[in-house]
Tab-separated table of C-alpha atoms in Angstrom:
chain	number	residue	atom	x	y	z
A	1	MET	CA	-119.710	-232.387	81.182
A	2	ARG	CA	-120.580	-235.712	79.572
A	3	LYS	CA	-118.100	-235.006	76.742
A	4	LEU	CA	-115.377	-234.245	79.266
A	5	ALA	CA	-116.064	-237.503	81.072
A	6	MET	CA	-115.779	-239.449	77.816
A	7	ILE	CA	-112.433	-237.787	77.060
A	8	ALA	CA	-111.171	-238.680	80.530
A	9	LEU	CA	-112.359	-242.263	80.116
A	10	GLY	CA	-110.568	-242.494	76.751
A	11	ALA	CA	-107.350	-241.241	78.271
A	12	LEU	CA	-107.749	-243.729	81.096
A	13	LEU	CA	-108.274	-246.651	78.735
A	14	THR	CA	-105.420	-245.610	76.468
A	15	GLY	CA	-103.001	-245.204	79.326
A	16	CYS	CA	-99.461	-243.854	79.158
A	17	ALA	CA	-96.262	-245.832	78.944
A	18	VAL	CA	-93.974	-245.000	81.839
A	19	GLY	CA	-90.247	-245.411	81.588
A	20	PRO	CA	-87.567	-243.848	79.384
A	21	THR	CA	-88.047	-243.601	75.627
A	22	TYR	CA	-85.217	-245.335	73.772
A	23	GLN	CA	-82.537	-243.070	72.351
A	24	PRO	CA	-79.559	-244.550	70.431
A	25	PRO	CA	-76.247	-243.970	72.245
A	26	GLU	CA	-73.966	-241.310	70.820
A	27	LEU	CA	-70.836	-242.922	69.409
A	28	GLU	CA	-67.531	-241.404	68.342
A	29	LEU	CA	-66.826	-243.139	65.040
A	30	PRO	CA	-63.885	-242.478	62.702
A	31	ALA	CA	-64.631	-240.471	59.589
A	32	SER	CA	-63.052	-242.994	57.224
A	33	TRP	CA	-60.927	-246.116	57.013
A	34	PRO	CA	-57.146	-246.019	56.640
A	35	GLU	CA	-55.856	-246.329	53.099
A	36	ALA	CA	-55.305	-250.061	52.812
A	37	ALA	CA	-56.893	-251.733	49.815
A	38	VAL	CA	-58.380	-251.061	46.410
A	39	LEU	CA	-62.040	-250.487	47.234
A	40	GLU	CA	-65.223	-250.299	45.231
A	41	THR	CA	-68.794	-249.139	45.727
A	42	VAL	CA	-71.083	-251.489	47.631
A	43	ASP	CA	-73.109	-253.812	45.419
A	44	GLU	CA	-75.884	-255.304	47.543
A	45	ALA	CA	-76.658	-258.081	45.058
A	46	ALA	CA	-73.011	-259.172	44.955
A	47	LEU	CA	-72.630	-258.926	48.715
A	48	GLY	CA	-75.651	-261.141	49.272
A	49	ARG	CA	-73.692	-264.197	48.092
A	50	TRP	CA	-70.181	-262.815	48.273
A	51	TRP	CA	-68.472	-266.211	48.355
A	52	ARG	CA	-69.559	-266.816	44.753
A	53	ARG	CA	-67.004	-264.227	43.710
A	54	PHE	CA	-64.380	-266.951	44.156
A	55	GLU	CA	-66.025	-268.802	41.237
A	56	ASP	CA	-65.499	-272.188	42.882
A	57	PRO	CA	-68.485	-274.554	42.419
A	58	VAL	CA	-67.210	-276.941	45.109
A	59	LEU	CA	-67.129	-274.086	47.628
A	60	ASP	CA	-70.642	-273.017	46.596
A	61	THR	CA	-71.908	-276.535	47.281
A	62	LEU	CA	-70.246	-276.655	50.695
A	63	VAL	CA	-71.644	-273.279	51.725
A	64	ASP	CA	-75.155	-274.303	50.664
A	65	ARG	CA	-74.890	-277.461	52.749
A	66	ALA	CA	-73.580	-275.560	55.761
A	67	LEU	CA	-76.445	-273.066	55.553
A	68	ALA	CA	-78.896	-275.977	55.514
A	69	ASP	CA	-77.332	-278.346	58.056
A	70	ASN	CA	-75.017	-276.411	60.389
A	71	LEU	CA	-76.087	-277.193	63.957
A	72	GLU	CA	-75.285	-273.727	65.339
A	73	LEU	CA	-77.457	-272.146	62.649
A	74	ARG	CA	-80.314	-274.513	63.408
A	75	LEU	CA	-79.982	-273.775	67.123
A	76	GLN	CA	-80.142	-270.017	66.513
A	77	ALA	CA	-83.122	-270.483	64.189
A	78	ALA	CA	-84.901	-272.291	67.041
A	79	ARG	CA	-84.142	-269.297	69.302
A	80	VAL	CA	-85.772	-267.025	66.737
A	81	GLU	CA	-88.903	-269.183	66.783
A	82	GLU	CA	-88.953	-269.031	70.581
A	83	ALA	CA	-88.666	-265.234	70.501
A	84	ARG	CA	-91.461	-265.058	67.929
A	85	ALA	CA	-93.713	-267.142	70.175
A	86	ARG	CA	-92.909	-264.916	73.157
A	87	LEU	CA	-93.831	-261.844	71.126
A	88	GLY	CA	-97.153	-263.497	70.302
A	89	LEU	CA	-97.701	-264.074	74.021
A	90	ALA	CA	-96.890	-260.437	74.803
A	91	ARG	CA	-99.384	-259.284	72.187
A	92	ALA	CA	-102.064	-261.609	73.564
A	93	GLU	CA	-101.533	-260.236	77.081
A	94	GLN	CA	-102.852	-256.869	75.857
A	95	LEU	CA	-106.170	-258.420	74.831
A	96	PRO	CA	-109.075	-259.626	77.001
A	97	THR	CA	-109.223	-263.220	78.178
A	98	VAL	CA	-112.492	-265.008	77.394
A	99	GLY	CA	-113.213	-268.355	78.969
A	100	ALA	CA	-116.024	-270.713	79.811
A	101	GLN	CA	-116.846	-272.599	82.945
A	102	ALA	CA	-119.409	-275.193	83.994
A	103	GLU	CA	-120.098	-276.270	87.555
A	104	ALA	CA	-122.237	-278.865	89.290
A	105	SER	CA	-122.531	-279.133	93.090
A	106	ARG	CA	-124.714	-280.708	95.774
A	107	GLN	CA	-124.729	-279.087	99.193
A	108	ARG	CA	-126.436	-279.630	102.540
A	109	GLN	CA	-126.457	-276.721	104.958
A	110	PRO	CA	-126.918	-277.613	108.670
A	111	ALA	CA	-129.624	-275.912	110.713
A	112	ALA	CA	-127.020	-274.661	113.148
A	113	ALA	CA	-125.519	-272.537	110.390
A	114	ILE	CA	-128.874	-270.767	109.936
A	115	GLY	CA	-129.574	-270.326	113.657
A	116	ILE	CA	-133.094	-271.859	113.690
A	117	GLU	CA	-133.374	-274.931	115.901
A	118	GLY	CA	-135.285	-277.900	114.528
A	119	LEU	CA	-135.248	-276.633	110.922
A	120	GLU	CA	-134.323	-279.414	108.546
A	121	ILE	CA	-132.866	-278.147	105.271
A	122	PRO	CA	-132.782	-280.747	102.487
A	123	PRO	CA	-129.705	-281.107	100.262
A	124	ARG	CA	-129.552	-278.593	97.418
A	125	ASN	CA	-128.231	-279.033	93.849
A	126	LEU	CA	-126.762	-276.225	91.767
A	127	PHE	CA	-125.811	-276.340	88.095
A	128	SER	CA	-124.290	-273.430	86.178
A	129	VAL	CA	-122.803	-272.654	82.768
A	130	ALA	CA	-121.191	-269.282	82.146
A	131	GLY	CA	-118.788	-267.332	80.002
A	132	VAL	CA	-116.080	-265.342	81.776
A	133	LEU	CA	-114.229	-262.252	80.543
A	134	SER	CA	-111.274	-260.603	82.227
A	135	TYR	CA	-109.236	-257.674	81.023
A	136	GLU	CA	-106.409	-255.620	82.461
A	137	LEU	CA	-106.433	-251.978	81.442
A	138	ASP	CA	-102.859	-251.082	80.581
A	139	LEU	CA	-102.955	-247.757	82.422
A	140	TRP	CA	-99.205	-247.263	82.680
A	141	GLY	CA	-98.041	-249.113	79.580
A	142	ARG	CA	-96.634	-252.160	81.379
A	143	LEU	CA	-98.050	-254.568	78.811
A	144	ALA	CA	-97.017	-252.253	75.967
A	145	ARG	CA	-93.449	-252.170	77.322
A	146	GLU	CA	-93.421	-255.954	77.631
A	147	ARG	CA	-94.521	-256.182	73.998
A	148	GLU	CA	-91.817	-253.667	73.014
A	149	ALA	CA	-89.193	-255.745	74.802
A	150	ALA	CA	-90.434	-258.974	73.196
A	151	ALA	CA	-90.370	-257.383	69.737
A	152	ALA	CA	-86.817	-256.147	70.336
A	153	ARG	CA	-85.713	-259.606	71.470
A	154	LEU	CA	-87.227	-261.139	68.347
A	155	GLU	CA	-85.379	-258.610	66.200
A	156	GLY	CA	-82.187	-259.245	68.143
A	157	ASN	CA	-82.449	-263.004	67.683
A	158	ALA	CA	-83.130	-262.542	63.972
A	159	HIS	CA	-80.010	-260.394	63.636
A	160	ALA	CA	-78.056	-262.895	65.743
A	161	LEU	CA	-79.145	-265.584	63.282
A	162	GLU	CA	-77.727	-263.503	60.432
A	163	ALA	CA	-74.509	-262.975	62.407
A	164	VAL	CA	-74.160	-266.727	62.939
A	165	ARG	CA	-74.952	-267.309	59.266
A	166	LEU	CA	-72.272	-264.824	58.210
A	167	GLY	CA	-69.764	-266.403	60.583
A	168	VAL	CA	-70.529	-269.914	59.342
A	169	VAL	CA	-70.075	-268.885	55.702
A	170	ALA	CA	-66.782	-267.142	56.465
A	171	ASP	CA	-65.570	-270.132	58.482
A	172	VAL	CA	-66.497	-272.504	55.661
A	173	VAL	CA	-64.592	-270.356	53.154
A	174	VAL	CA	-61.530	-270.178	55.412
A	175	GLY	CA	-61.774	-273.879	56.259
A	176	TYR	CA	-62.214	-274.879	52.623
A	177	PHE	CA	-59.189	-272.974	51.372
A	178	GLY	CA	-57.195	-274.097	54.393
A	179	LEU	CA	-58.053	-277.673	53.477
A	180	ARG	CA	-57.094	-277.011	49.862
A	181	ALA	CA	-53.763	-275.596	51.091
A	182	ALA	CA	-53.183	-278.677	53.249
A	183	GLN	CA	-53.903	-280.888	50.239
A	184	ARG	CA	-51.526	-278.813	48.158
A	185	GLN	CA	-48.786	-279.005	50.789
A	186	LEU	CA	-49.206	-282.766	51.134
A	187	ASP	CA	-49.053	-283.098	47.358
A	188	ILE	CA	-45.837	-281.040	47.265
A	189	ALA	CA	-44.295	-283.148	50.032
A	190	GLU	CA	-45.229	-286.403	48.291
A	191	ARG	CA	-43.827	-285.229	44.947
A	192	THR	CA	-40.676	-284.064	46.700
A	193	LEU	CA	-40.393	-287.443	48.418
A	194	ALA	CA	-40.631	-289.211	45.049
A	195	ALA	CA	-37.863	-286.951	43.703
A	196	ARG	CA	-35.730	-287.642	46.782
A	197	LEU	CA	-36.170	-291.408	46.328
A	198	GLU	CA	-35.057	-291.133	42.727
A	199	GLY	CA	-32.105	-288.976	43.794
A	200	VAL	CA	-30.971	-291.531	46.374
A	201	ARG	CA	-31.268	-294.315	43.797
A	202	ILE	CA	-29.063	-292.396	41.389
A	203	GLU	CA	-26.526	-291.510	44.088
A	204	ARG	CA	-26.311	-295.135	45.169
A	205	LEU	CA	-25.601	-296.214	41.595
A	206	ARG	CA	-22.983	-293.487	41.239
A	207	HIS	CA	-21.417	-294.462	44.554
A	208	GLU	CA	-21.237	-298.113	43.547
A	209	ALA	CA	-19.600	-297.033	40.289
A	210	GLY	CA	-17.026	-294.999	42.223
A	211	MET	CA	-18.186	-291.679	40.800
A	212	VAL	CA	-19.005	-290.112	44.198
A	213	ASP	CA	-17.879	-290.785	47.729
A	214	GLU	CA	-20.052	-292.116	50.579
A	215	LEU	CA	-20.625	-288.600	51.952
A	216	ALA	CA	-22.650	-287.611	48.896
A	217	LEU	CA	-24.797	-290.744	49.251
A	218	ARG	CA	-25.388	-290.134	52.979
A	219	GLN	CA	-26.335	-286.511	52.329
A	220	ALA	CA	-28.932	-287.612	49.791
A	221	GLU	CA	-30.283	-290.215	52.229
A	222	SER	CA	-30.416	-287.596	54.995
A	223	GLN	CA	-32.457	-285.269	52.782
A	224	LEU	CA	-34.778	-288.183	51.956
A	225	ALA	CA	-35.323	-288.926	55.651
A	226	THR	CA	-36.071	-285.249	56.335
A	227	THR	CA	-38.685	-285.155	53.587
A	228	ARG	CA	-40.231	-288.444	54.748
A	229	ALA	CA	-40.500	-287.076	58.314
A	230	GLU	CA	-42.516	-284.146	56.922
A	231	LEU	CA	-45.350	-286.356	55.615
A	232	PRO	CA	-47.017	-287.486	58.910
A	233	ALA	CA	-47.463	-283.895	60.058
A	234	ARG	CA	-48.932	-282.927	56.672
A	235	ARG	CA	-51.386	-285.829	56.766
A	236	ASP	CA	-52.387	-284.997	60.331
A	237	GLU	CA	-52.986	-281.358	59.372
A	238	LEU	CA	-55.154	-282.490	56.468
A	239	ARG	CA	-57.291	-284.728	58.706
A	240	ARG	CA	-57.724	-281.974	61.280
A	241	ARG	CA	-58.931	-279.545	58.640
A	242	GLU	CA	-61.308	-282.162	57.242
A	243	THR	CA	-62.807	-282.644	60.709
A	244	ALA	CA	-63.181	-278.897	61.312
A	245	LEU	CA	-64.857	-278.389	57.939
A	246	GLY	CA	-67.105	-281.393	58.538
A	247	LEU	CA	-68.363	-279.872	61.792
A	248	LEU	CA	-69.189	-276.640	59.986
A	249	LEU	CA	-71.119	-278.589	57.365
A	250	GLY	CA	-73.194	-280.316	60.029
A	251	LEU	CA	-71.984	-283.803	59.128
A	252	SER	CA	-73.178	-286.710	61.234
A	253	PRO	CA	-70.655	-288.610	63.409
A	254	ALA	CA	-70.574	-291.403	60.840
A	255	GLU	CA	-69.897	-288.924	58.031
A	256	LEU	CA	-67.154	-287.244	60.058
A	257	VAL	CA	-65.245	-290.502	60.319
A	258	ALA	CA	-65.149	-290.831	56.538
A	259	ALA	CA	-62.873	-288.540	54.543
A	260	ILE	CA	-64.421	-285.465	52.941
A	261	THR	CA	-64.333	-285.714	49.167
A	262	LEU	CA	-64.113	-282.257	47.668
A	263	GLY	CA	-63.639	-283.186	44.047
A	264	GLY	CA	-61.291	-281.454	41.657
A	265	GLU	CA	-57.547	-281.194	41.963
A	266	PRO	CA	-55.980	-279.999	45.220
A	267	ALA	CA	-54.181	-277.324	43.243
A	268	ALA	CA	-57.346	-276.124	41.475
A	269	VAL	CA	-57.145	-272.440	40.588
A	270	THR	CA	-59.763	-270.217	42.201
A	271	VAL	CA	-60.459	-266.600	41.357
A	272	LEU	CA	-59.509	-264.036	43.978
A	273	PRO	CA	-61.490	-260.778	43.986
A	274	GLU	CA	-59.109	-257.883	43.584
A	275	ARG	CA	-61.522	-255.215	44.856
A	276	ILE	CA	-63.520	-255.325	48.078
A	277	PRO	CA	-66.603	-253.168	48.789
A	278	VAL	CA	-66.144	-250.971	51.863
A	279	GLU	CA	-68.508	-248.389	53.334
A	280	LEU	CA	-67.954	-245.631	55.866
A	281	PRO	CA	-67.531	-246.752	59.502
A	282	SER	CA	-70.948	-245.349	60.429
A	283	ALA	CA	-72.580	-247.663	57.881
A	284	LEU	CA	-71.406	-250.673	59.898
A	285	LEU	CA	-74.079	-249.894	62.494
A	286	ALA	CA	-76.725	-250.856	59.952
A	287	ARG	CA	-74.747	-253.474	58.029
A	288	ARG	CA	-73.251	-255.729	60.684
A	289	PRO	CA	-75.906	-258.032	62.132
A	290	ASP	CA	-74.085	-258.453	65.441
A	291	LEU	CA	-74.284	-254.689	66.005
A	292	ARG	CA	-77.994	-254.721	65.167
A	293	ALA	CA	-78.488	-257.603	67.614
A	294	ALA	CA	-76.616	-255.749	70.369
A	295	GLU	CA	-78.728	-252.625	69.833
A	296	ALA	CA	-81.930	-254.692	69.895
A	297	GLU	CA	-80.820	-256.076	73.260
A	298	LEU	CA	-80.371	-252.486	74.435
A	299	VAL	CA	-83.903	-251.587	73.266
A	300	ALA	CA	-85.324	-254.562	75.173
A	301	ALA	CA	-83.419	-253.616	78.320
A	302	ASN	CA	-84.652	-250.029	78.020
A	303	ALA	CA	-88.250	-251.261	77.806
A	304	GLY	CA	-87.620	-253.424	80.872
A	305	ILE	CA	-87.232	-250.262	82.953
A	306	GLY	CA	-90.773	-249.227	81.985
A	307	VAL	CA	-92.086	-252.665	82.940
A	308	ALA	CA	-90.455	-252.409	86.368
A	309	MET	CA	-91.728	-248.857	86.921
A	310	ALA	CA	-95.280	-249.769	85.899
A	311	SER	CA	-95.345	-252.693	88.331
A	312	ARG	CA	-95.164	-250.170	91.203
A	313	LEU	CA	-98.358	-248.418	90.089
A	314	PRO	CA	-102.016	-249.463	90.568
A	315	GLN	CA	-103.488	-252.084	88.247
A	316	LEU	CA	-107.100	-251.924	87.102
A	317	ASN	CA	-108.764	-255.191	86.107
A	318	LEU	CA	-112.246	-255.598	84.654
A	319	ALA	CA	-114.208	-258.827	84.998
A	320	GLY	CA	-117.533	-260.011	83.652
A	321	LEU	CA	-119.593	-263.185	83.846
A	322	ALA	CA	-122.746	-264.146	81.958
A	323	GLY	CA	-124.514	-267.498	81.939
A	324	PHE	CA	-127.200	-269.672	83.424
A	325	ALA	CA	-127.708	-271.243	86.858
A	326	ALA	CA	-130.426	-273.607	88.116
A	327	THR	CA	-131.055	-276.321	90.654
A	328	ARG	CA	-131.957	-278.816	87.908
A	329	PRO	CA	-130.078	-279.426	84.651
A	330	GLY	CA	-133.296	-279.162	82.626
A	331	ASP	CA	-133.901	-275.608	83.873
A	332	LEU	CA	-130.454	-274.323	82.959
A	333	PHE	CA	-131.389	-272.436	79.814
A	334	SER	CA	-134.853	-271.260	80.806
A	335	GLY	CA	-135.674	-267.603	80.855
A	336	ASP	CA	-135.406	-267.129	84.625
A	337	SER	CA	-132.065	-268.975	84.947
A	338	GLU	CA	-129.971	-266.196	83.460
A	339	SER	CA	-127.186	-264.836	85.645
A	340	TRP	CA	-124.557	-262.181	85.148
A	341	SER	CA	-122.088	-260.029	87.002
A	342	VAL	CA	-119.641	-257.254	86.161
A	343	GLY	CA	-116.997	-255.725	88.300
A	344	ALA	CA	-113.674	-253.970	88.523
A	345	SER	CA	-110.773	-254.265	90.911
A	346	VAL	CA	-107.830	-252.036	91.642
A	347	ALA	CA	-104.673	-253.436	93.182
A	348	ALA	CA	-101.717	-251.338	94.217
A	349	PRO	CA	-98.697	-251.981	96.430
A	350	VAL	CA	-98.716	-249.934	99.624
A	351	PHE	CA	-95.776	-251.188	101.640
A	352	ASP	CA	-93.511	-253.543	99.674
A	353	PHE	CA	-90.403	-252.641	101.689
A	354	GLY	CA	-88.373	-251.629	98.644
A	355	ARG	CA	-89.206	-254.514	96.325
A	356	GLY	CA	-90.514	-252.281	93.531
A	357	ARG	CA	-87.647	-249.821	93.839
A	358	SER	CA	-85.160	-252.672	93.707
A	359	ARG	CA	-86.783	-254.031	90.532
A	360	VAL	CA	-86.429	-250.623	88.887
A	361	ASP	CA	-82.802	-250.348	90.012
A	362	ALA	CA	-82.084	-253.838	88.673
A	363	ALA	CA	-83.724	-253.032	85.310
A	364	THR	CA	-81.704	-249.801	85.104
A	365	ALA	CA	-78.493	-251.719	85.755
A	366	VAL	CA	-79.423	-254.262	83.074
A	367	ARG	CA	-79.962	-251.400	80.639
A	368	GLU	CA	-76.554	-249.923	81.509
A	369	GLN	CA	-74.918	-253.305	80.937
A	370	ALA	CA	-76.642	-253.633	77.561
A	371	GLU	CA	-75.403	-250.190	76.506
A	372	LEU	CA	-71.848	-251.035	77.548
A	373	ARG	CA	-72.019	-254.301	75.610
A	374	TYR	CA	-73.295	-252.399	72.578
A	375	ARG	CA	-70.465	-249.866	72.787
A	376	ALA	CA	-67.930	-252.665	73.209
A	377	THR	CA	-69.388	-254.524	70.223
A	378	VAL	CA	-69.114	-251.394	68.078
A	379	ALA	CA	-65.494	-250.867	69.129
A	380	ILE	CA	-64.667	-254.498	68.366
A	381	ALA	CA	-66.354	-254.226	64.956
A	382	ILE	CA	-64.310	-251.145	64.026
A	383	ALA	CA	-61.114	-252.874	65.146
A	384	GLU	CA	-61.995	-256.017	63.193
A	385	VAL	CA	-62.509	-254.064	59.972
A	386	ARG	CA	-59.260	-252.167	60.478
A	387	ASP	CA	-57.322	-255.383	61.090
A	388	ALA	CA	-59.083	-257.151	58.217
A	389	LEU	CA	-58.124	-254.359	55.818
A	390	ALA	CA	-54.491	-254.618	56.942
A	391	PHE	CA	-54.576	-258.426	56.643
A	392	PHE	CA	-56.087	-258.150	53.162
A	393	GLU	CA	-53.329	-255.818	52.033
A	394	SER	CA	-50.441	-257.741	53.641
A	395	SER	CA	-51.669	-261.144	52.437
A	396	GLY	CA	-51.749	-259.897	48.854
A	397	ALA	CA	-48.254	-258.465	49.108
A	398	ARG	CA	-46.911	-261.648	50.718
A	399	LEU	CA	-48.522	-263.911	48.125
A	400	GLU	CA	-46.992	-261.860	45.330
A	401	ALA	CA	-43.546	-261.928	46.938
A	402	VAL	CA	-43.630	-265.655	47.686
A	403	SER	CA	-44.794	-266.449	44.149
A	404	GLU	CA	-41.838	-264.535	42.755
A	405	GLN	CA	-39.554	-266.378	45.185
A	406	VAL	CA	-40.901	-269.765	44.050
A	407	ALA	CA	-40.335	-268.864	40.397
A	408	ALA	CA	-36.753	-267.795	41.115
A	409	LEU	CA	-35.971	-270.857	43.255
A	410	ARG	CA	-37.505	-273.216	40.721
A	411	ARG	CA	-35.138	-271.847	38.086
A	412	THR	CA	-32.257	-272.059	40.589
A	413	GLU	CA	-33.039	-275.708	41.277
A	414	GLU	CA	-33.167	-276.477	37.547
A	415	LEU	CA	-29.757	-274.864	36.985
A	416	ALA	CA	-28.266	-276.589	40.044
A	417	ASP	CA	-29.518	-279.957	38.792
A	418	ILE	CA	-27.994	-279.363	35.340
A	419	ARG	CA	-24.644	-278.256	36.790
A	420	TYR	CA	-24.624	-281.187	39.223
A	421	ARG	CA	-25.222	-283.698	36.462
A	422	GLU	CA	-22.394	-282.100	34.502
A	423	GLY	CA	-20.107	-282.283	37.535
A	424	TYR	CA	-19.635	-278.540	38.101
A	425	VAL	CA	-21.186	-278.473	41.608
A	426	SER	CA	-21.446	-280.993	44.407
A	427	ILE	CA	-24.658	-282.551	45.643
A	428	VAL	CA	-24.630	-280.115	48.566
A	429	GLU	CA	-25.489	-277.192	46.275
A	430	LEU	CA	-28.263	-279.199	44.620
A	431	LEU	CA	-29.753	-280.314	47.940
A	432	ASP	CA	-29.679	-276.735	49.219
A	433	ALA	CA	-31.550	-275.551	46.124
A	434	GLN	CA	-34.113	-278.346	46.476
A	435	ARG	CA	-34.571	-277.650	50.184
A	436	ALA	CA	-35.163	-273.931	49.558
A	437	LEU	CA	-37.620	-274.690	46.747
A	438	LEU	CA	-39.616	-277.079	48.944
A	439	ALA	CA	-39.872	-274.522	51.739
A	440	ALA	CA	-40.915	-271.805	49.289
A	441	GLU	CA	-43.588	-273.988	47.649
A	442	LEU	CA	-45.045	-274.888	51.033
A	443	ALA	CA	-45.014	-271.201	51.991
A	444	GLU	CA	-46.714	-270.291	48.707
A	445	ALA	CA	-49.543	-272.756	49.397
A	446	GLN	CA	-50.015	-271.239	52.857
A	447	ALA	CA	-49.810	-267.675	51.512
A	448	ASN	CA	-52.493	-268.499	48.962
A	449	ALA	CA	-54.749	-269.863	51.733
A	450	ASP	CA	-54.039	-266.755	53.819
A	451	ARG	CA	-55.095	-264.557	50.925
A	452	PHE	CA	-58.458	-266.327	50.703
A	453	ALA	CA	-58.806	-266.199	54.474
A	454	ALA	CA	-58.073	-262.460	54.453
A	455	THR	CA	-60.731	-261.899	51.807
A	456	ALA	CA	-63.328	-263.911	53.727
A	457	THR	CA	-62.372	-262.195	56.986
A	458	LEU	CA	-62.831	-258.773	55.412
A	459	PHE	CA	-66.234	-259.687	53.985
A	460	LYS	CA	-67.271	-260.945	57.422
A	461	ALA	CA	-65.963	-257.849	59.184
A	462	LEU	CA	-67.889	-255.616	56.784
A	463	GLY	CA	-71.121	-257.466	57.507
A	464	GLY	CA	-71.204	-259.469	54.300
A	465	GLY	CA	-74.567	-259.242	52.601
A	466	TRP	CA	-77.825	-260.087	54.316
C-alpha cells in the first residue's frame, strides 16, 4: 500500500502536459524542379559564404561590413536575446522560489478587543527573520508548455535572424552590382559625350570649309544634345544606388552624405558562377531559415493551446516558512525562538462564465493562423525558387545575346566611321550606328547586373548557406 502511494505521489508530482502534441503539417510538394539551369551537388562549405564565388574582394569587404553594422540585423539579434531571456524566465518558473523576509512591528491591543473590562495590555514588540519557499506543482504541464513555447520562439527568432542575414547579403550583392552597372553606364555616357563633342568640332570645321551642309552640322549637334541630356539621369541613378547600398551597410547619416568609394574600375571584371547548387523542393523546409522560423512559430502556437487548457484546471501550490521570531531582537536566534510552517493550497476556477473556454478557443485560432502562415510561406518559397531558376536562365541567355549584339554594333560603327570619313555615307548613317551602339552598351551593362542579381536571387531563394 505504501509503495502504491509513492507511485501515485510520483505521478502527481510529474504531472501530464495537456494540449495537442505538435505534428508537422502535411504538405504537397513537387517532386523536382523544372529543367532550367546547369545544377550541381550542394556543397555546404561553399554555400556558407556563397558570395565569395564572385571572387570580388570589394564585394567581400562590403558584405562583411553589412553583417557587422546593418541595423536590421542588429535589431533582429536583439530580438533573439529577448527570446533567450524569456526562455530563461520560463525555465525558472518551473523551479521553486526561495526568498527571505524580516519584519519588525510594535502593536497595542485595546482591552475592548479582548472583552475584559479594566485590563490594560501594554504595547508589544515582535521581530522575525524567516526564509520562504513557494512552489507550484506543474500537474497539467502548463509551465512545461510555456517553456516549450518560449523555446520555439527562441528558435524562431534565431532562424529569423538567419533569414534577415541571408536577405541582407543578397541585397548587398544586388545593390553592389547594380551600383557597378550604374557606374559603367555613366562611364559609357561620358565617353560617348566626349566622342560627340569631337564629332561636332569636326563637323563644324568641315561645314566652315564648305565640305558639308548645315544639316549635317545640326544633326551632329542634335545627337550631342541627346547624349548630354542622358547624363543627369545616369548621375541620379548612381547616387540613388549609393544611398541604398549605404543603408544596407549601416552607414551613419554623415557617411551617407559622402559618396561611397568602392575602389577598382567601374568596369572591373567579376567571375560569374556557371553552376548553382539546387536540392529537391522538400529540402527547402530544412534549408530556408524563413520556413524554419514559420514552423517554430507554429510550434509555439501549438504549445499555447496546452497553456490555455491547463489554466482551466486546478493548481496546487506548496509553501513553507522557517525562521525565528521574538519580542526582543536579542532573543531572535535563541533556541525557543524557532518558527516554521508548511502548507499547500489548491485553486481551481468554478464559474468563470466562459473565460477559460474563450482562452482555449483563442489559442486554437492562433494556432490555425500560424499553420496557414506556414503553408503560405512554403508556397511562396517554392514559387520564389521556380522564378529564380527562370530568371537565372533568362538572364544568362540575354547577357550572351546582348554581348554578341554589342560586338556586332561596335564593328558596324567602326565601318560606318571609316566610310563616312571616306565620303561613301552621310553622317546620318554614322549617327545611327553610334546611337545603336550606345543603346546596346547601356543594355549590356544592365544585362550584366541582372545576371549577378539573378545569381544572388537564386542563392537567396535556395536558402543560401547558414
